[in-house]
Coordinates of N, CA, C and O in Angstrom, one line a residue:
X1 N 0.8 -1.2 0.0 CA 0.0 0.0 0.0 C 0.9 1.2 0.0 O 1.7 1.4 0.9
X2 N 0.8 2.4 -1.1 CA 1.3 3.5 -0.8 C 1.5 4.1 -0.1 O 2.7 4.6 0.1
X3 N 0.3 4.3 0.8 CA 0.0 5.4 1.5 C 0.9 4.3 2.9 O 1.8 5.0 3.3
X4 N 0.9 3.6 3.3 CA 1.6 2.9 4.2 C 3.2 2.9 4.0 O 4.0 2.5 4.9
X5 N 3.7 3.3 2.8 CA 4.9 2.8 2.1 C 5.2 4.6 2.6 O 6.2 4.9 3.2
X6 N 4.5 5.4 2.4 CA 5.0 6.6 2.2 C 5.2 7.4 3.7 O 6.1 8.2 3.9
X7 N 4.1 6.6 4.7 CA 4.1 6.7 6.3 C 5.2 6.6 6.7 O 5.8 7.3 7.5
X8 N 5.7 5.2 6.1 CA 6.9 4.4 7.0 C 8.3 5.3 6.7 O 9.0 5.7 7.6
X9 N 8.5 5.6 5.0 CA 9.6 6.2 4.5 C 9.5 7.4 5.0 O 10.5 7.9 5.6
X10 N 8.5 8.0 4.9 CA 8.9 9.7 5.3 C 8.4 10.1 6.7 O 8.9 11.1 7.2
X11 N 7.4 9.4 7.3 CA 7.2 10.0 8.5 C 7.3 9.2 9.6 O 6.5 9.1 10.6
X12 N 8.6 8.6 9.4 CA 9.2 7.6 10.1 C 7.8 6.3 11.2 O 7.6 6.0 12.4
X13 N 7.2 6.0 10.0 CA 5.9 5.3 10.5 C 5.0 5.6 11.4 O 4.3 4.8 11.9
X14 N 5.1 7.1 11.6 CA 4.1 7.8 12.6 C 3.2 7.9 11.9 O 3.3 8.5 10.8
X15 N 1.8 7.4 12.4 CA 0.5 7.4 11.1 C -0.1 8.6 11.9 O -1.3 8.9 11.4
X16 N 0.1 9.3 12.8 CA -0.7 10.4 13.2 C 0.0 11.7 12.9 O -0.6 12.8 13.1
X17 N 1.3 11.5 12.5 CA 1.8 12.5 11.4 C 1.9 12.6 10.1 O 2.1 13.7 9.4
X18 N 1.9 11.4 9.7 CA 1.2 11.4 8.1 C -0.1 11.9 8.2 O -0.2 13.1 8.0
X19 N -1.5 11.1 8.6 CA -2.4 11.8 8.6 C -3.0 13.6 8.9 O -4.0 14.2 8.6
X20 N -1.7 14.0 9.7 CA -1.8 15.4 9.9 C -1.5 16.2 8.7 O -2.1 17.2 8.4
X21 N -0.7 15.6 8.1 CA 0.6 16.2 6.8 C -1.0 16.1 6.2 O -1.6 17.2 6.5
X22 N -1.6 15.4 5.4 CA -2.6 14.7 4.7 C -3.5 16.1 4.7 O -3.8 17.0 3.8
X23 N -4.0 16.0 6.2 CA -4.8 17.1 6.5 C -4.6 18.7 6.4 O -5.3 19.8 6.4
X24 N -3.1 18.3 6.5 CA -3.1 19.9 6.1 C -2.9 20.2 4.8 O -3.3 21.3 4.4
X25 N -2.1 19.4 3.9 CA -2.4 19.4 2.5 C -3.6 20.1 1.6 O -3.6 21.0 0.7
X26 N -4.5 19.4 2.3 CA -5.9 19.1 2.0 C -6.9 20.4 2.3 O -8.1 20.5 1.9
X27 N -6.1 21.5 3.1 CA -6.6 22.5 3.5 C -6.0 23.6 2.7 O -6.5 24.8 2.6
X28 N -4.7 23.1 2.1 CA -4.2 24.3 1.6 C -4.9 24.9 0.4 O -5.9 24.2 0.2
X29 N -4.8 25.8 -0.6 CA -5.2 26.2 -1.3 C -5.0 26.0 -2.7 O -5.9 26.0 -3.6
X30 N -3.4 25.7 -2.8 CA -2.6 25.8 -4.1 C -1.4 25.2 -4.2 O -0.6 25.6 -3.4
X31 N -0.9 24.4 -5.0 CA 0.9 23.9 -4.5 C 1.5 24.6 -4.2 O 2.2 24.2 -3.3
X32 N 1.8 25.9 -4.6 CA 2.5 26.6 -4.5 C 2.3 27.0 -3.1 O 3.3 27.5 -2.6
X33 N 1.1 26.9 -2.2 CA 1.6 26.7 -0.4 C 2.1 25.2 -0.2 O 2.9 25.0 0.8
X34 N 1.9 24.5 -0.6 CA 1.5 23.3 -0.1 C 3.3 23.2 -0.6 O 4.1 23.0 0.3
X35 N 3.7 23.4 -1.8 CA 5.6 23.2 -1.7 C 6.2 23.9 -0.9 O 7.4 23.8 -1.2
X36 N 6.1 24.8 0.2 CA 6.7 25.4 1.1 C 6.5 24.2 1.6 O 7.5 23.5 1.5
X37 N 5.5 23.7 2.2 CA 5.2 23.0 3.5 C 6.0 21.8 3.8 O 6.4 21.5 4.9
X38 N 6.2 21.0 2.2 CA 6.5 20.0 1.5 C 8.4 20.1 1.9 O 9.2 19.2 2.3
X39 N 8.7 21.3 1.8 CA 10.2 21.3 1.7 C 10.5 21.8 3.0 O 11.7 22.1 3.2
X40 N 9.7 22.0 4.1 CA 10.3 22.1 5.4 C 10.3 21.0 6.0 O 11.2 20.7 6.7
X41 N 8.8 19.8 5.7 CA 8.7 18.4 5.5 C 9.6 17.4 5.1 O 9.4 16.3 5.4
X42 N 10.7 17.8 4.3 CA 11.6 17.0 3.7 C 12.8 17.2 4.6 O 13.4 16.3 5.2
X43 N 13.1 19.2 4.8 CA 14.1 19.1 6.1 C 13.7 18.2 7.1 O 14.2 17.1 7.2
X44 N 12.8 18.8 7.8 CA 12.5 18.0 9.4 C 12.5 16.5 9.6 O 12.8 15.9 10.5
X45 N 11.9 16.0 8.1 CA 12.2 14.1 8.2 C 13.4 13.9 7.3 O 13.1 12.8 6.8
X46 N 14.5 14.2 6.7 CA 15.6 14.1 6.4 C 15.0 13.3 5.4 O 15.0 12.0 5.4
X47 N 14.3 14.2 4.4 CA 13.8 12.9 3.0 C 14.9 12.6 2.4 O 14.8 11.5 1.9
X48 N 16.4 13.3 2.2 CA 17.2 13.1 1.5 C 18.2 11.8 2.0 O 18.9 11.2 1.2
X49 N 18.2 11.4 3.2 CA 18.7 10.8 3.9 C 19.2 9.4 2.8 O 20.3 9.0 2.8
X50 N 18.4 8.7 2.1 CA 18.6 7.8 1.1 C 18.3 7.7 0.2 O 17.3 8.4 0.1
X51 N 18.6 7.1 -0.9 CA 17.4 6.6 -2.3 C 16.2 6.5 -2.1 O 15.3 7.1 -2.6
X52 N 16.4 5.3 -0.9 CA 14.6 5.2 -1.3 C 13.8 5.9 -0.3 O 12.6 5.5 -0.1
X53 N 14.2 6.7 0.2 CA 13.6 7.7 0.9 C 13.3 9.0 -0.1 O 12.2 9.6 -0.3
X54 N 14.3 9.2 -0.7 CA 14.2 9.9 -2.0 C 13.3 9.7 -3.2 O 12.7 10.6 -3.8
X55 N 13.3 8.4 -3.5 CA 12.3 8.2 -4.6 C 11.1 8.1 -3.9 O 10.2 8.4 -4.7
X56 N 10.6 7.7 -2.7 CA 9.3 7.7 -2.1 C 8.5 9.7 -1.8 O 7.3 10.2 -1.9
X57 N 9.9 10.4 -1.6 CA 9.7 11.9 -1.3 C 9.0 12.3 -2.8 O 8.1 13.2 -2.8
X58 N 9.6 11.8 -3.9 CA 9.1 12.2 -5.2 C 7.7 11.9 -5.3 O 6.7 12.6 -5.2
X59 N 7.8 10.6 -5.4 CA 6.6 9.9 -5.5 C 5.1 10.7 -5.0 O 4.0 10.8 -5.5
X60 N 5.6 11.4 -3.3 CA 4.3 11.8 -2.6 C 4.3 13.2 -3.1 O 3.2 13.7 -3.3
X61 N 5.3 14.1 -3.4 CA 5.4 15.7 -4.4 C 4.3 15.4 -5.4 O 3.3 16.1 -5.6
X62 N 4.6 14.0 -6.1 CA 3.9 14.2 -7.4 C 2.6 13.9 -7.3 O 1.9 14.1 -8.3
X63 N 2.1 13.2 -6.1 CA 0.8 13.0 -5.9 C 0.4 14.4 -5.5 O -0.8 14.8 -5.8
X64 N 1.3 15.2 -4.6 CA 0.4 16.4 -4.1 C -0.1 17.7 -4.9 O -1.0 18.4 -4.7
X65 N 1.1 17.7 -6.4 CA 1.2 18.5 -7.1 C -0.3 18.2 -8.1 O -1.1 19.0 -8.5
X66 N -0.4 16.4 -8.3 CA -1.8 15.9 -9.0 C -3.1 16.6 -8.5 O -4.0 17.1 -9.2
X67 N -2.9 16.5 -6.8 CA -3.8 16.9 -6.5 C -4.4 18.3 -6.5 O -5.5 18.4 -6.1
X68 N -3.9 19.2 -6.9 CA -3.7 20.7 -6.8 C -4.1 21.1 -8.6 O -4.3 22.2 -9.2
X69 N -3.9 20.0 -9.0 CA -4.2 20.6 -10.7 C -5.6 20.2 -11.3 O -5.9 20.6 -12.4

């Protein structure tokens, strides 16, 4: 499952911070807030930390950017 795949990689399997992340997404207006949020998101969970931490960080950008168009 994705959304379980993307909990574990980026929000170090805290499902009550993915689900926050989710919710505030979902609140925002436009990507263009929602990639601020996204790139303090990537500091604070060290998306860069590996590959596949990395390719999962893309993965969830490109779902958020889908969602916004």
């Amino acid at each position: 499952n994705d959304r379980l795949l993307t909990q574990n990689e980026l929000f170090g399997g805290n499902k009550a911070v993915a689900d926050e992340v989710i919710k505030d997404l979902n609140n925002m207006s436009g990507f263009e807030s929602a990639r601020g949020f996204l790139l303090s998101l990537a500091t604070k969970y060290n998306w860069a930390a590996n590959e596949d931490r990395k390719k999962q960080a893309k993965t969830f950008i490109k779902l958020v950017r889908r969602r916004f168009r």
